[in-house]
Coordinates of C-alpha atoms (C1' of nucleotides) in Angstrom, one line a residue:
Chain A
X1 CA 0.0 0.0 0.0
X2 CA 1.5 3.0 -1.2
X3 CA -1.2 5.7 0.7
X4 CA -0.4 8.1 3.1
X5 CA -3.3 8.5 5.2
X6 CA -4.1 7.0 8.8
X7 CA -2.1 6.8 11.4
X8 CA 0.5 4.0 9.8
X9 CA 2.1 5.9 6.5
X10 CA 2.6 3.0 4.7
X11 CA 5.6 3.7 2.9
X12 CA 6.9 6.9 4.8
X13 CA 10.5 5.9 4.6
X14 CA 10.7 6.0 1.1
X15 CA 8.5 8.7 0.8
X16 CA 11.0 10.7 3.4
X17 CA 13.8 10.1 1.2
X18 CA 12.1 11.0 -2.1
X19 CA 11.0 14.4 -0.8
X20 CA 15.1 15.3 0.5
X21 CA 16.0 14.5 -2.2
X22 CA 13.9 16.6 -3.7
X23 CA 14.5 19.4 -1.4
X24 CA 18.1 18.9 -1.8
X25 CA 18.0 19.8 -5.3
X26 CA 15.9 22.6 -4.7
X27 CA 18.1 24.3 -2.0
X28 CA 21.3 21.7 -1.4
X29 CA 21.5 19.6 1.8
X30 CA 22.7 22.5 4.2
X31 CA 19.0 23.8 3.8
X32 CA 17.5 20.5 4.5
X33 CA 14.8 20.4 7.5
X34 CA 13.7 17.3 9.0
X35 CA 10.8 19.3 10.0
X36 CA 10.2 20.3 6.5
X37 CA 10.3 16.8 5.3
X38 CA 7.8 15.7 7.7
X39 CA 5.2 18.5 6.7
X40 CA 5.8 17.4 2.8
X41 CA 5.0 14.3 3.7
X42 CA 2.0 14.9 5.9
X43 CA 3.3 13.5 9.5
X44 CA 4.2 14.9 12.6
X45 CA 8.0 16.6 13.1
X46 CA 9.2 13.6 14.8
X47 CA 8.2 10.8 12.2
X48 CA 11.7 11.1 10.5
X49 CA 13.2 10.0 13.8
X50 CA 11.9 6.1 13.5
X51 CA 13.3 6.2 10.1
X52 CA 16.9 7.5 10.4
X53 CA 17.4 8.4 13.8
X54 CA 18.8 11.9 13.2
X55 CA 19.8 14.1 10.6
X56 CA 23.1 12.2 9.6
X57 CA 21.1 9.1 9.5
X58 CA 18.9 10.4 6.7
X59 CA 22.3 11.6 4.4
X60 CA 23.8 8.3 5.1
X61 CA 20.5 6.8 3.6
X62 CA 21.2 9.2 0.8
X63 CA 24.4 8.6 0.4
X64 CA 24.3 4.6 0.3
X65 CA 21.1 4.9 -2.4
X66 CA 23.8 7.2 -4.2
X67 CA 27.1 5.3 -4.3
X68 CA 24.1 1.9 -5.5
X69 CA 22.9 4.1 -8.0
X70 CA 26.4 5.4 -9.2
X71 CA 27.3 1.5 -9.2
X72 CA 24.8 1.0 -11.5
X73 CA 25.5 3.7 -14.0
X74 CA 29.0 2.9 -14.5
X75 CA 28.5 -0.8 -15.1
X76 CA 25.6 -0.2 -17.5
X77 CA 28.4 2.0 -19.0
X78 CA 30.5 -0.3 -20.4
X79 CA 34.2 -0.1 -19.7
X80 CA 35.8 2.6 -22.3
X81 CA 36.6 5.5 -20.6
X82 CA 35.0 8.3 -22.2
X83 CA 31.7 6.5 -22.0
X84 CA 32.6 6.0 -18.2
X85 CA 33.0 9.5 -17.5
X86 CA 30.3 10.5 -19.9
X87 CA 28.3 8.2 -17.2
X88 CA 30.0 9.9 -14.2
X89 CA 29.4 13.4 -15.5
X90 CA 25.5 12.0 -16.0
X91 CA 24.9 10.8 -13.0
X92 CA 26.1 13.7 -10.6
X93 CA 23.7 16.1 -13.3
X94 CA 20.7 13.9 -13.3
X95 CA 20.8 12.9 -9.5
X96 CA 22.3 16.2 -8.0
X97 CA 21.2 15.3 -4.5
X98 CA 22.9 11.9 -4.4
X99 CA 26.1 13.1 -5.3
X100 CA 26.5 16.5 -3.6
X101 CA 25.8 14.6 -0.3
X102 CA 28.1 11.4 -1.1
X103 CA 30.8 13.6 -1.5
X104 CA 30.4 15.6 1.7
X105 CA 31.1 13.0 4.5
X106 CA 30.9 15.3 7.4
X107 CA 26.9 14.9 6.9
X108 CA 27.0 11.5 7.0
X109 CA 28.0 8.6 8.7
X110 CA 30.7 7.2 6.0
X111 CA 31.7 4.2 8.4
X112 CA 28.2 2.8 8.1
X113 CA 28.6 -0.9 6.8
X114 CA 25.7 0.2 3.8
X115 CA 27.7 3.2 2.5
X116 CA 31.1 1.1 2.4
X117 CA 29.3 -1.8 0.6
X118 CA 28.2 0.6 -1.9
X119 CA 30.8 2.7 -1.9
X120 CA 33.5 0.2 -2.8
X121 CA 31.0 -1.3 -5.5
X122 CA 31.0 2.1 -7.6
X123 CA 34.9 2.2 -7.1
X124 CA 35.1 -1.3 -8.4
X125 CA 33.6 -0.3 -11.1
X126 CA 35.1 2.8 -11.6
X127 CA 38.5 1.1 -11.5
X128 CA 38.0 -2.0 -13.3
X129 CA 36.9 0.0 -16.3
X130 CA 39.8 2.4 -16.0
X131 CA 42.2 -0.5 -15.7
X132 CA 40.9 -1.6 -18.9
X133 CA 43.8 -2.1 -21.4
X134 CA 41.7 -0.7 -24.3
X135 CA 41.4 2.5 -22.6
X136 CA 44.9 3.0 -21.0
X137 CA 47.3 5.5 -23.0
X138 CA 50.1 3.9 -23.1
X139 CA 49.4 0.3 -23.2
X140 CA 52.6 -0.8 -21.0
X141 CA 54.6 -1.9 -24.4
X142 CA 57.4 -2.7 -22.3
X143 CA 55.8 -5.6 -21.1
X144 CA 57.0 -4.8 -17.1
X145 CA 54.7 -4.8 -14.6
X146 CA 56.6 -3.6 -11.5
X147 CA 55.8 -0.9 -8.7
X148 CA 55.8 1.9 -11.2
X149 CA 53.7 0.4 -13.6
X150 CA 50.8 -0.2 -10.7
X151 CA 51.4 3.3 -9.2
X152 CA 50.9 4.7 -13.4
X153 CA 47.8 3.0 -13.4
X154 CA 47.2 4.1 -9.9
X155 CA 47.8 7.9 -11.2
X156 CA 45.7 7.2 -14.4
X157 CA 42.4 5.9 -12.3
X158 CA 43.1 9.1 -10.3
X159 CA 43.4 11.4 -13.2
X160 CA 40.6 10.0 -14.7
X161 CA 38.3 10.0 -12.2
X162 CA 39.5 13.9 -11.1
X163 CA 39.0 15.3 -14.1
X164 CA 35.5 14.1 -14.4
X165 CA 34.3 15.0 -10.9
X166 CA 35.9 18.3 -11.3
X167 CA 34.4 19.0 -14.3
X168 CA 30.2 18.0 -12.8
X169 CA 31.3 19.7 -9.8
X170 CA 32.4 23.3 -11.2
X171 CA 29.6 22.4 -13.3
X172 CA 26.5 21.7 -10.4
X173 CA 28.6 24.9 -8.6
X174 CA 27.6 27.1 -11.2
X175 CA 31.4 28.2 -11.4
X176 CA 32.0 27.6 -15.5
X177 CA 31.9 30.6 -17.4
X178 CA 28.8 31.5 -18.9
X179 CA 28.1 30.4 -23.1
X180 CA 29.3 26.7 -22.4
X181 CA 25.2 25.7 -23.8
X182 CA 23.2 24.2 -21.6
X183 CA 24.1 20.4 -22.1
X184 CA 26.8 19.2 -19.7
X185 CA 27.3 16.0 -21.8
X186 CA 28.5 18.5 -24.7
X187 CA 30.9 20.4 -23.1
X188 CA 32.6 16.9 -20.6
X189 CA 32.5 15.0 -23.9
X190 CA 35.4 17.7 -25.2
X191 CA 36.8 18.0 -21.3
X192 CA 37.3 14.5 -21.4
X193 CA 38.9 13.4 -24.5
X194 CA 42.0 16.3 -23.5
X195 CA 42.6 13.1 -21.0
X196 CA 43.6 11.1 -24.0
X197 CA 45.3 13.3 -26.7
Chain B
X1 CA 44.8 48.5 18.3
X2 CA 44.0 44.2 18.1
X3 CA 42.8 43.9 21.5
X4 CA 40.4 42.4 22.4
X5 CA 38.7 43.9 25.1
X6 CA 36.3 46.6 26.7
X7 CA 32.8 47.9 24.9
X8 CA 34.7 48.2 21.3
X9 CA 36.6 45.2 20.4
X10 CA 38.5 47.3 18.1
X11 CA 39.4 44.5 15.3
X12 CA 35.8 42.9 15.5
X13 CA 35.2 42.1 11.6
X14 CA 39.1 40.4 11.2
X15 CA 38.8 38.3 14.5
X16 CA 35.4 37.0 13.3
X17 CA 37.1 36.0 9.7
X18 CA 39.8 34.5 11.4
X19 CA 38.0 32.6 13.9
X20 CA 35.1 31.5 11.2
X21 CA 37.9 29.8 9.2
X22 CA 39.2 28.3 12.0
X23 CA 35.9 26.8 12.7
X24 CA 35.0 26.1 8.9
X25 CA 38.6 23.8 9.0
X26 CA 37.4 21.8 11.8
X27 CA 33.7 21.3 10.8
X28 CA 32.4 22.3 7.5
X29 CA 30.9 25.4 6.6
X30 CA 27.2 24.0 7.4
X31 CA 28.1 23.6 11.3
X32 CA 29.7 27.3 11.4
X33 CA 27.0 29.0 14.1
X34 CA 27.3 32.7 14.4
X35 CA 27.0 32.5 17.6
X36 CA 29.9 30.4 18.2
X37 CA 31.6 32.6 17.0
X38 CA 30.4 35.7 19.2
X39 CA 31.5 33.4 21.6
X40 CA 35.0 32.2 20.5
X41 CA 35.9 36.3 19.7
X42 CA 34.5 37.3 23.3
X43 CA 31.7 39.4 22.1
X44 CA 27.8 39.0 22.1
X45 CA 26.2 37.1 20.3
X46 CA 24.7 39.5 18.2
X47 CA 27.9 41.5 17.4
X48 CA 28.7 39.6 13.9
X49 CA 25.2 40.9 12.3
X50 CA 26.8 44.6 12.6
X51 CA 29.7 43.5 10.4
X52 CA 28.5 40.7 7.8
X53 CA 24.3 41.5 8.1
X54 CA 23.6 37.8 8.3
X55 CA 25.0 34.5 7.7
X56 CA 25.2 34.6 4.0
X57 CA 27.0 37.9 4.4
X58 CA 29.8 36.4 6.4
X59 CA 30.1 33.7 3.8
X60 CA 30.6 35.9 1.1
X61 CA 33.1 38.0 2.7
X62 CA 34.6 34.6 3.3
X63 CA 34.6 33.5 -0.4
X64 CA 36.0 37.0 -1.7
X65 CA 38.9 36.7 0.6
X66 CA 39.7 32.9 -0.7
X67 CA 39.2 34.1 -4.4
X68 CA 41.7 36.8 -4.2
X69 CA 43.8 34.8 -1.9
X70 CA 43.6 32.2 -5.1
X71 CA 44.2 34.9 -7.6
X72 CA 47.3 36.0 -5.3
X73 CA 48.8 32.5 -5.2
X74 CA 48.3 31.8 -9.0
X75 CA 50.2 34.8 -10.0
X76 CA 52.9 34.0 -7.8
X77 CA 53.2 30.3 -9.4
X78 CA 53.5 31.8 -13.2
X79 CA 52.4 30.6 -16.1
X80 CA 53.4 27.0 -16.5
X81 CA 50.5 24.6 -16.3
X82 CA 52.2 22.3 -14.4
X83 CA 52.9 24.9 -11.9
X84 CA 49.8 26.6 -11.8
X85 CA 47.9 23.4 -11.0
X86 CA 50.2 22.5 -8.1
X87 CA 49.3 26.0 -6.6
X88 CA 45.8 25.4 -7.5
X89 CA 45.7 22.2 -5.5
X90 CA 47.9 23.6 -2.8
X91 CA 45.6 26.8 -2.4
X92 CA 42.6 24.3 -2.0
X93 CA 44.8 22.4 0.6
X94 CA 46.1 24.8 2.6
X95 CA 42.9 27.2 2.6
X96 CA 40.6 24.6 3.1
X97 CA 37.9 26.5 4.9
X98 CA 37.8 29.4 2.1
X99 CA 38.1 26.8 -0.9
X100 CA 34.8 25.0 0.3
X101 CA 33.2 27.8 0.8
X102 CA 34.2 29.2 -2.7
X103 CA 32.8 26.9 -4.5
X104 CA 29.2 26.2 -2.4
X105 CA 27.9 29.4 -4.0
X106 CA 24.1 29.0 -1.9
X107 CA 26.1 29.5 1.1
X108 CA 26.6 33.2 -0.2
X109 CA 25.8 36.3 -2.5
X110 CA 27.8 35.2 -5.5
X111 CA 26.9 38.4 -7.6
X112 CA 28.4 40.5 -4.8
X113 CA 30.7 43.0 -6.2
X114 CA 33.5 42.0 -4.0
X115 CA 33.4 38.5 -4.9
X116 CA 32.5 39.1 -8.5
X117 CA 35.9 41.0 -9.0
X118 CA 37.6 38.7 -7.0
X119 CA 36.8 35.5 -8.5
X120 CA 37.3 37.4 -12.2
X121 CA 40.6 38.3 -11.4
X122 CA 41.5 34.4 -10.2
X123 CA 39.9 33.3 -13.7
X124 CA 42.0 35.7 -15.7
X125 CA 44.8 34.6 -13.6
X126 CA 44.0 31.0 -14.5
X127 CA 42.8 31.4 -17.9
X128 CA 45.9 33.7 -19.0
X129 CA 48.1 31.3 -17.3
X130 CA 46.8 27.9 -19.4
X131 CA 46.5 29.9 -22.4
X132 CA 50.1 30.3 -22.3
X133 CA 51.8 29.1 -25.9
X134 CA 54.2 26.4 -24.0
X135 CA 51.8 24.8 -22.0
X136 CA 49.3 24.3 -25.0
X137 CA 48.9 20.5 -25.7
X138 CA 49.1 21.0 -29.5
X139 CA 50.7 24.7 -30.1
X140 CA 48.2 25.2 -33.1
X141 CA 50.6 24.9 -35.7
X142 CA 48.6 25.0 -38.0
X143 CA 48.7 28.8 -37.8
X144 CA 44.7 29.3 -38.3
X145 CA 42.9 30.7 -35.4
X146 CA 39.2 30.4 -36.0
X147 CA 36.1 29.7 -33.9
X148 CA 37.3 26.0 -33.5
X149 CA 40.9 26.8 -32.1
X150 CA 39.1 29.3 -30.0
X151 CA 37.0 26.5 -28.9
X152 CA 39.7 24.1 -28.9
X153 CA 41.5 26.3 -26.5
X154 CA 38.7 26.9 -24.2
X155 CA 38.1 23.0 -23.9
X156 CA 41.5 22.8 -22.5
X157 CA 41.6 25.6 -20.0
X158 CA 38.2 23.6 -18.8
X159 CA 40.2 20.4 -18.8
X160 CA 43.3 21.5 -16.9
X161 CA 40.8 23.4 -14.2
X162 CA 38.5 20.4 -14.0
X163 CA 41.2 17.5 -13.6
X164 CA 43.5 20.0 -10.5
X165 CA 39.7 21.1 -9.0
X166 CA 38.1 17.4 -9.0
X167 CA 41.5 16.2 -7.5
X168 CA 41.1 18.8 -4.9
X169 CA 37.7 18.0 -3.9
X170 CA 38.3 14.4 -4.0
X171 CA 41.5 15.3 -1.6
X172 CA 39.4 17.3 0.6
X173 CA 36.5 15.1 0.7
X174 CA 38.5 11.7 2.0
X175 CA 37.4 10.2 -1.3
X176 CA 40.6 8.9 -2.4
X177 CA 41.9 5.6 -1.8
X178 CA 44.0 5.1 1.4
X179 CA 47.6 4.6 0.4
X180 CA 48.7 7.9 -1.2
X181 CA 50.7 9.3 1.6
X182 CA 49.8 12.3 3.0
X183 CA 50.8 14.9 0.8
X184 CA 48.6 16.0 -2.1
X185 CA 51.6 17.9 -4.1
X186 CA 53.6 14.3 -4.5
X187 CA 50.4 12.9 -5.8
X188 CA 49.0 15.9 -7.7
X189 CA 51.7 16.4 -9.8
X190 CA 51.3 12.9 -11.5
X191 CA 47.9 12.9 -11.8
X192 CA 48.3 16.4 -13.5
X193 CA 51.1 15.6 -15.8
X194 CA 48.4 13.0 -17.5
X195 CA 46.8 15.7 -19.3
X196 CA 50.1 16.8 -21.0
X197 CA 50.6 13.0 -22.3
Chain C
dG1 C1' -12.3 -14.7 17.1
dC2 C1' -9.1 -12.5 20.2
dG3 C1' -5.4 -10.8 22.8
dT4 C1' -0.8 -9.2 22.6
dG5 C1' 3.7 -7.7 21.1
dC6 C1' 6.0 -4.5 18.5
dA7 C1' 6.9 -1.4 14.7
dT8 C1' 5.1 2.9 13.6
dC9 C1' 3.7 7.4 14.4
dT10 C1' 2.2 11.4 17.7
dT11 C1' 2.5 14.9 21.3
dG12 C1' 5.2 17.5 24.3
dT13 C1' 9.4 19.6 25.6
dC14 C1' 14.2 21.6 25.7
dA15 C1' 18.4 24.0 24.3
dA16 C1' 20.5 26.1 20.4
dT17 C1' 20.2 29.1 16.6
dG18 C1' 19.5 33.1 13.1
dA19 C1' 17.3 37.2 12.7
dC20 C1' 15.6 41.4 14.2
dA21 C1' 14.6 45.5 17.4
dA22 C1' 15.9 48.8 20.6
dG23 C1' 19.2 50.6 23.6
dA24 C1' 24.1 51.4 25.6
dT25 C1' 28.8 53.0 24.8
dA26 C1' 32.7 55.3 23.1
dG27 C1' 35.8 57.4 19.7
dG28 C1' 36.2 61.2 16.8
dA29 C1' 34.7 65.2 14.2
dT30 C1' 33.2 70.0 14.6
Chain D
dA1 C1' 32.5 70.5 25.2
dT2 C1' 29.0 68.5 22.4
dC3 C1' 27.2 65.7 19.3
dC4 C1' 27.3 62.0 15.8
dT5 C1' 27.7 57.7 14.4
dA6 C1' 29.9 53.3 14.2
dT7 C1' 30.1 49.6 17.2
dC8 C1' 28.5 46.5 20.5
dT9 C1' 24.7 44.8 24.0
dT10 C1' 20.4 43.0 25.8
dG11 C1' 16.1 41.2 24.8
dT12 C1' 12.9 38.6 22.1
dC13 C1' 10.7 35.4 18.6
dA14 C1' 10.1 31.6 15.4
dT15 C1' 12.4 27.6 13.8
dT16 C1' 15.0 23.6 14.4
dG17 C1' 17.1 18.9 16.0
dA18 C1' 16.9 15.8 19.5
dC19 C1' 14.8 13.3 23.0
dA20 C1' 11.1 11.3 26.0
dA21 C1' 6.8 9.3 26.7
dG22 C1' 2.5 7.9 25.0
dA23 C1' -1.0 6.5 21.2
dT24 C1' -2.2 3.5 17.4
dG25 C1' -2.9 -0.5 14.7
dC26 C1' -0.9 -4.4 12.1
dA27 C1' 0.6 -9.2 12.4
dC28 C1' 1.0 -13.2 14.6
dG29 C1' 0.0 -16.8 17.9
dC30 C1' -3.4 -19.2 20.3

DNA sequence: GCGTGCATCTTGTCAATGACAAGATAGGAT
DNA sequence: ATCCTATCTTGTCATTGACAAGATGCACGC
């Protein structure tokens, strides 16, 4: 039952976390009121608390759904690298809320055995697709494989992955200059292949 | 005078500054309380409204101060891109408090005039700096300069700020594997040199 | 059928906060 | 000396997060 009248919601949790994130997007998660969540949703101030105990509690609910979500985008990527951080750059525009909270620990528990699951799923990801030979820039002709060859790849991953979360982050902060169109996929398609030549 | 005591403080507006960064570097900018800050500069609690209005006031004095600090530190680290990222990273590093705050624009008045001129000075300083002939990637050799080179050129200004930003945040934000040591210059500098091959 | 246990939600309360209003103080200009 | 005005204080209000205690009703056992 997905109604919201009588005393038992029915499905407040989800609906709790559907309106943040809404709110988030509206007026980012500083501005977010458990008190305002519960009046969108129609039940008393204190509702939330049974849910997610306290604020944190709430962004770490956030956060998880984020980082499963983010997991899932990558993979349904594939694994060349400007498709993978054509992916990234989609999901931080399309899901705002998700990913200004995952990356702002300090409002949420990060220890919590739900976040680290998915956390370390989207970085599989993120990494195995990197690694992929296909998409490396130099494909290691020499053959070695020693320490510097793992900390290169190690650098690539990072240099990858900095570039496109700098790029949807200036982007969601409103920080690029002005006449860049209105299509962020555009404008990171052109970021991102500077990467590679 | 910079004391600190009797009916007039006497350096009021600066000991607020000071003591809001302070606080920003320990918690975030969303746990900064103005009346924490009343109470860390020994004055009452509603002394920091004569100075900054309100809360968004304080941040924006804030940002305008880190974006000329940033303009400041990129002008001292010349015109090589390779440089000028490493200062662009280190700026985020060591003024943690006003970089966050920078770039979380609902936190302040981003058409302020203060910060307007501010953060176009840092952009000219950044822009003039990766526009610079011996840091292009291809030196246009070509010798035509039409709309695409000027496009071209613009992709990669967005490139190098995107890839030394998203490092940043991901520095700042714990998002980085474990492992990397504990300085961000050793392991800025090779994620940075990726972008020039 | 019918209690009963427990998850779910409510009401009530408290300290902290941001914002605003009105008044006190003092340093400096005339 | 007097006033003027920037600076700071005291007082107040609505809002919020957190917590405590109680109400409600669904599900399950008998």
């Amino acid at each position: 039952m997905s109604d919201t009248r009588g005393y038992h919601h029915g499905d407040l949790r989800r609906a709790l976390l559907s309106a943040a994130v809404q709110a988030i997007e509206e007026s980012g998660p500083a501005a977010l009121s458990l008190r305002d969540l519960a009046r969108r949703a129609g039940v008393s101030h204190a509702a939330p608390a049974h849910h997610f105990g306290d604020r944190a509690g709430l962004f770490t609910a956030i956060a998880a759904q984020g980082f499963d979500t983010l997991a899932e985008a990558l993979t349904d990527a594939g694994d060349e690298m400007l498709e993978l951080g054509m992916a990234y750059v989609d999901f931080a525009v399309r899901h705002r809320a998700h990913f200004e909270v995952m990356f702002h620990p300090e409002l949420y528990r990060a220890d919590d055995a739900e976040v680290r699951a998915a956390r370390e799923r989207s970085g599989a990801v993120l990494r195995a697709g990197l690694a992929h030979p296909s998409t490396r820039t130099r494909p290691a002709a020499d053959g070695r494989a020693g320490d510097d060859d793992l900390a290169e790849q190690q650098a690539e991953v990072l240099a990858a992955w900095s570039i496109v979360h700098g790029f949807a982050t200036l982007w969601l902060a409103g920080a690029l200059p002005a006449g860049l169109g209105d299509d962020p996929a555009v404008v990171a398609r052109s970021v991102i292949r500077h990467l590679y030549t």
